Amino acid sequence: MNEQYAIDIITRNAEETEAAGRRLGEIIRDTGARPFIALYGDLGAGKTVFVRGLAAILSPGSRVKSPTYTLVNEYRRGPVPLFHFDLYRIAEEDELDGFGFEDYVAGGICAAEWSERLGDSLPPDAVEVRIEKLEGDERRIAVRGIGEEKEA
Ligand SMILES: Nc1ncnc2c1ncn2[C@@H]1O[C@H](COP(=O)(O)OP(=O)(O)OP(=O)(O)O)[C@@H](O)[C@H]1O
Ligand SMILES: [Mg+2]
């Protein structure tokens, strides 16, 4: 477990979830890491909202829209590109090869909604973001680095 990414918070509205995304963005910016961010959570949990916060730090000024129909959106206003995936419509891992998934992983910071669709293609050093719907507008957000912490 890589503790440098650990965030545990309950948010009460979309603004607070976006702020949590900014917090992770700051950790990534300050460490210079290029992690694969795997987002998990039901429809409407707030995954896209969270990525909006990430992008505010990693690609300032970019307007984040859900890549539901395009599969991936690219945000290039920061030093490292941010690739935002929505894998909801991926039925089989084979489909990932078709659009060069590995090239995106190697080429920048990735944030992927519906990462459960990745199966064995989930990068081993991913950062997991789990968003759980609670009562009303409340969400529980847990962020964990699942890879080993790298020696400085
Ligand atoms: N605490 C909260 N955090 C995030 N979003 C919230 C919160 N409370 C209410 N919302 C609302 O929930 C919705 C979250 O939408 P969002 O598109 O981010 O979900 P998603 O997880 O990306 O869903 P999908 O799987 O369909 O892509 C927004 O309409 C947002 O305003
Ligand atoms: Mg979404």
mmCIF file of C-alpha atoms and ligand atoms in Angstrom:
data_model
loop_
_atom_site.group_PDB
_atom_site.id
_atom_site.type_symbol
_atom_site.label_atom_id
_atom_site.label_comp_id
_atom_site.label_asym_id
_atom_site.label_seq_id
_atom_site.Cartn_x
_atom_site.Cartn_y
_atom_site.Cartn_z
ATOM 1 C CA MET A 1 0.000 0.000 0.000
ATOM 2 C CA ASN A 2 1.251 3.454 -0.910
ATOM 3 C CA GLU A 3 0.102 5.745 1.911
ATOM 4 C CA GLN A 4 1.078 9.019 0.245
ATOM 5 C CA TYR A 5 -2.233 8.984 -1.671
ATOM 6 C CA ALA A 6 -4.491 8.206 1.286
ATOM 7 C CA ILE A 7 -7.629 10.379 1.486
ATOM 8 C CA ASP A 8 -10.744 9.506 3.505
ATOM 9 C CA ILE A 9 -13.591 11.974 3.509
ATOM 10 C CA ILE A 10 -17.371 12.267 3.513
ATOM 11 C CA THR A 11 -18.587 15.016 1.197
ATOM 12 C CA ARG A 12 -21.998 16.742 1.322
ATOM 13 C CA ASN A 13 -22.156 18.205 -2.174
ATOM 14 C CA ALA A 14 -20.459 18.186 -5.556
ATOM 15 C CA GLU A 15 -18.192 21.110 -4.633
ATOM 16 C CA GLU A 16 -16.657 19.129 -1.753
ATOM 17 C CA THR A 17 -16.090 16.119 -4.013
ATOM 18 C CA GLU A 18 -14.407 18.362 -6.573
ATOM 19 C CA ALA A 19 -12.217 19.726 -3.764
ATOM 20 C CA ALA A 20 -11.220 16.144 -2.867
ATOM 21 C CA GLY A 21 -10.203 15.676 -6.511
ATOM 22 C CA ARG A 22 -8.096 18.819 -6.267
ATOM 23 C CA ARG A 23 -6.401 17.403 -3.169
ATOM 24 C CA LEU A 24 -5.371 14.259 -5.055
ATOM 25 C CA GLY A 25 -4.288 16.448 -7.973
ATOM 26 C CA GLU A 26 -2.012 18.414 -5.646
ATOM 27 C CA ILE A 27 -0.438 15.245 -4.250
ATOM 28 C CA ILE A 28 0.251 14.062 -7.803
ATOM 29 C CA ARG A 29 1.591 17.424 -8.914
ATOM 30 C CA ASP A 30 3.843 17.765 -5.861
ATOM 31 C CA THR A 31 5.308 14.256 -6.157
ATOM 32 C CA GLY A 32 5.750 14.431 -9.926
ATOM 33 C CA ALA A 33 4.187 10.972 -10.189
ATOM 34 C CA ARG A 34 2.178 9.812 -13.220
ATOM 35 C CA PRO A 35 -0.220 7.363 -11.624
ATOM 36 C CA PHE A 36 -3.120 5.511 -13.173
ATOM 37 C CA ILE A 37 -6.193 6.617 -11.224
ATOM 38 C CA ALA A 38 -8.892 3.949 -11.135
ATOM 39 C CA LEU A 39 -12.323 5.343 -10.210
ATOM 40 C CA TYR A 40 -15.087 3.116 -8.808
ATOM 41 C CA GLY A 41 -18.657 4.016 -7.893
ATOM 42 C CA ASP A 42 -22.245 3.712 -9.118
ATOM 43 C CA LEU A 43 -23.878 5.830 -11.817
ATOM 44 C CA GLY A 44 -24.063 9.375 -10.500
ATOM 45 C CA ALA A 45 -21.679 8.712 -7.604
ATOM 46 C CA GLY A 46 -19.501 11.673 -8.566
ATOM 47 C CA LYS A 47 -16.571 10.181 -10.524
ATOM 48 C CA THR A 48 -16.700 12.851 -13.225
ATOM 49 C CA VAL A 49 -17.044 15.570 -10.580
ATOM 50 C CA PHE A 50 -13.918 14.211 -8.861
ATOM 51 C CA VAL A 51 -11.995 14.238 -12.164
ATOM 52 C CA ARG A 52 -13.047 17.882 -12.593
ATOM 53 C CA GLY A 53 -11.061 18.610 -9.414
ATOM 54 C CA LEU A 54 -8.087 16.577 -10.628
ATOM 55 C CA ALA A 55 -8.056 18.496 -13.896
ATOM 56 C CA ALA A 56 -8.256 21.852 -12.114
ATOM 57 C CA ILE A 57 -4.766 21.094 -10.768
ATOM 58 C CA LEU A 58 -3.244 18.923 -13.509
ATOM 59 C CA SER A 59 -4.651 20.785 -16.527
ATOM 60 C CA PRO A 60 -5.784 24.197 -15.270
ATOM 61 C CA GLY A 61 -8.510 25.850 -17.312
ATOM 62 C CA SER A 62 -9.685 22.664 -19.032
ATOM 63 C CA ARG A 63 -13.423 22.077 -19.139
ATOM 64 C CA VAL A 64 -14.103 18.477 -18.109
ATOM 65 C CA LYS A 65 -17.000 16.711 -19.785
ATOM 66 C CA SER A 66 -17.950 13.077 -19.362
ATOM 67 C CA PRO A 67 -16.202 10.955 -22.029
ATOM 68 C CA THR A 68 -19.100 8.509 -22.057
ATOM 69 C CA TYR A 69 -19.449 8.527 -25.845
ATOM 70 C CA THR A 70 -15.851 9.274 -26.802
ATOM 71 C CA LEU A 71 -14.270 6.775 -24.337
ATOM 72 C CA VAL A 72 -11.398 9.184 -23.657
ATOM 73 C CA ASN A 73 -10.937 12.948 -23.363
ATOM 74 C CA GLU A 74 -7.498 14.525 -23.345
ATOM 75 C CA TYR A 75 -6.573 17.550 -21.233
ATOM 76 C CA ARG A 76 -3.220 19.075 -22.116
ATOM 77 C CA ARG A 77 -2.928 22.348 -20.248
ATOM 78 C CA GLY A 78 -0.477 21.002 -17.656
ATOM 79 C CA PRO A 79 3.106 19.710 -17.846
ATOM 80 C CA VAL A 80 1.843 16.117 -18.205
ATOM 81 C CA PRO A 81 -1.257 15.194 -20.247
ATOM 82 C CA LEU A 82 -4.322 14.009 -18.353
ATOM 83 C CA PHE A 83 -6.368 11.299 -20.078
ATOM 84 C CA HIS A 84 -9.928 10.844 -18.786
ATOM 85 C CA PHE A 85 -11.637 7.548 -19.603
ATOM 86 C CA ASP A 86 -15.169 6.318 -19.138
ATOM 87 C CA LEU A 87 -15.015 2.544 -19.632
ATOM 88 C CA TYR A 88 -18.717 1.910 -18.955
ATOM 89 C CA ARG A 89 -19.304 0.659 -22.494
ATOM 90 C CA ILE A 90 -16.235 -1.594 -22.627
ATOM 91 C CA ALA A 91 -17.589 -5.133 -22.677
ATOM 92 C CA GLU A 92 -14.326 -7.049 -23.095
ATOM 93 C CA GLU A 93 -10.717 -6.299 -22.294
ATOM 94 C CA ASP A 94 -9.853 -6.913 -25.968
ATOM 95 C CA GLU A 95 -11.551 -3.641 -26.877
ATOM 96 C CA LEU A 96 -8.844 -1.773 -24.966
ATOM 97 C CA ASP A 97 -6.222 -2.730 -27.560
ATOM 98 C CA GLY A 98 -8.358 -1.199 -30.287
ATOM 99 C CA PHE A 99 -7.828 2.353 -29.105
ATOM 100 C CA GLY A 100 -4.269 2.062 -27.817
ATOM 101 C CA PHE A 101 -4.981 1.903 -24.099
ATOM 102 C CA GLU A 102 -1.353 1.036 -23.257
ATOM 103 C CA ASP A 103 -0.101 4.107 -25.123
ATOM 104 C CA TYR A 104 -2.301 6.353 -23.004
ATOM 105 C CA VAL A 105 -1.082 4.670 -19.813
ATOM 106 C CA ALA A 106 2.536 5.224 -20.858
ATOM 107 C CA GLY A 107 1.906 8.752 -22.131
ATOM 108 C CA GLY A 108 0.485 10.605 -19.161
ATOM 109 C CA ILE A 109 -1.707 10.566 -16.085
ATOM 110 C CA CYS A 110 -4.872 8.515 -16.609
ATOM 111 C CA ALA A 111 -8.147 8.756 -14.690
ATOM 112 C CA ALA A 112 -10.559 5.961 -15.599
ATOM 113 C CA GLU A 113 -14.219 5.754 -14.585
ATOM 114 C CA TRP A 114 -15.591 2.190 -14.401
ATOM 115 C CA SER A 115 -12.129 0.702 -13.913
ATOM 116 C CA GLU A 116 -13.715 -2.613 -12.926
ATOM 117 C CA ARG A 117 -13.996 -3.127 -16.703
ATOM 118 C CA LEU A 118 -10.182 -3.331 -16.931
ATOM 119 C CA GLY A 119 -9.835 -6.746 -15.341
ATOM 120 C CA ASP A 120 -6.195 -7.835 -15.556
ATOM 121 C CA SER A 121 -5.325 -4.705 -17.555
ATOM 122 C CA LEU A 122 -5.490 -2.562 -14.402
ATOM 123 C CA PRO A 123 -1.937 -1.210 -13.920
ATOM 124 C CA PRO A 124 -0.416 -2.738 -10.760
ATOM 125 C CA ASP A 125 0.562 0.613 -9.249
ATOM 126 C CA ALA A 126 -2.850 2.235 -9.689
ATOM 127 C CA VAL A 127 -4.373 4.734 -7.292
ATOM 128 C CA GLU A 128 -7.922 3.642 -6.422
ATOM 129 C CA VAL A 129 -10.672 6.196 -5.847
ATOM 130 C CA ARG A 130 -13.839 4.626 -4.420
ATOM 131 C CA ILE A 131 -16.931 6.801 -4.170
ATOM 132 C CA GLU A 132 -19.922 5.422 -2.297
ATOM 133 C CA LYS A 133 -23.364 7.041 -2.190
ATOM 134 C CA LEU A 134 -24.656 7.541 1.342
ATOM 135 C CA GLU A 135 -27.847 9.361 2.422
ATOM 136 C CA GLY A 136 -29.013 12.155 0.117
ATOM 137 C CA ASP A 137 -26.077 14.042 -1.347
ATOM 138 C CA GLU A 138 -23.479 12.507 0.952
ATOM 139 C CA ARG A 139 -20.653 10.497 -0.550
ATOM 140 C CA ARG A 140 -17.878 8.521 1.124
ATOM 141 C CA ILE A 141 -14.602 8.867 -0.767
ATOM 142 C CA ALA A 142 -11.604 6.624 -0.144
ATOM 143 C CA VAL A 143 -8.354 7.048 -2.071
ATOM 144 C CA ARG A 144 -5.558 4.476 -1.839
ATOM 145 C CA GLY A 145 -2.361 3.762 -3.732
ATOM 146 C CA ILE A 146 -2.382 0.010 -4.285
ATOM 147 C CA GLY A 147 1.248 -0.193 -5.437
ATOM 148 C CA GLU A 148 4.321 -0.243 -3.211
ATOM 149 C CA GLU A 149 5.656 3.117 -2.090
ATOM 150 C CA LYS A 150 8.705 3.958 -4.171
ATOM 151 C CA GLU A 151 11.957 4.818 -2.389
ATOM 152 C CA ALA A 152 12.927 8.425 -2.926
HETATM 153 N N1 LIG B 1 -21.399 14.789 -2.581
HETATM 154 C C1 LIG B 1 -21.478 14.783 -3.917
HETATM 155 N N2 LIG B 1 -20.372 14.522 -4.656
HETATM 156 C C2 LIG B 1 -20.434 14.475 -5.999
HETATM 157 N N3 LIG B 1 -21.549 14.676 -6.722
HETATM 158 C C3 LIG B 1 -22.678 14.952 -6.050
HETATM 159 C C4 LIG B 1 -22.691 15.042 -4.627
HETATM 160 N N4 LIG B 1 -23.953 15.308 -4.244
HETATM 161 C C5 LIG B 1 -24.677 15.414 -5.358
HETATM 162 N N5 LIG B 1 -23.933 15.211 -6.458
HETATM 163 C C6 LIG B 1 -24.427 15.194 -7.839
HETATM 164 O O1 LIG B 1 -24.292 13.868 -8.314
HETATM 165 C C7 LIG B 1 -23.953 13.887 -9.691
HETATM 166 C C8 LIG B 1 -22.633 13.175 -9.927
HETATM 167 O O2 LIG B 1 -22.463 13.075 -11.311
HETATM 168 P P1 LIG B 1 -21.176 12.503 -12.010
HETATM 169 O O3 LIG B 1 -21.392 12.700 -13.463
HETATM 170 O O4 LIG B 1 -19.936 13.038 -11.409
HETATM 171 O O5 LIG B 1 -21.291 10.931 -11.644
HETATM 172 P P2 LIG B 1 -20.449 9.740 -12.234
HETATM 173 O O6 LIG B 1 -20.015 8.924 -11.062
HETATM 174 O O7 LIG B 1 -19.385 10.250 -13.128
HETATM 175 O O8 LIG B 1 -21.544 8.915 -13.055
HETATM 176 P P3 LIG B 1 -21.410 8.050 -14.414
HETATM 177 O O9 LIG B 1 -21.060 6.649 -13.987
HETATM 178 O O10 LIG B 1 -22.775 8.126 -15.008
HETATM 179 O O11 LIG B 1 -20.351 8.662 -15.282
HETATM 180 C C9 LIG B 1 -23.891 15.345 -10.118
HETATM 181 O O12 LIG B 1 -25.141 15.707 -10.648
HETATM 182 C C10 LIG B 1 -23.629 16.058 -8.787
HETATM 183 O O13 LIG B 1 -24.102 17.382 -8.785
HETATM 184 MG MG MG B 2 -18.977 10.000 -15.109
#
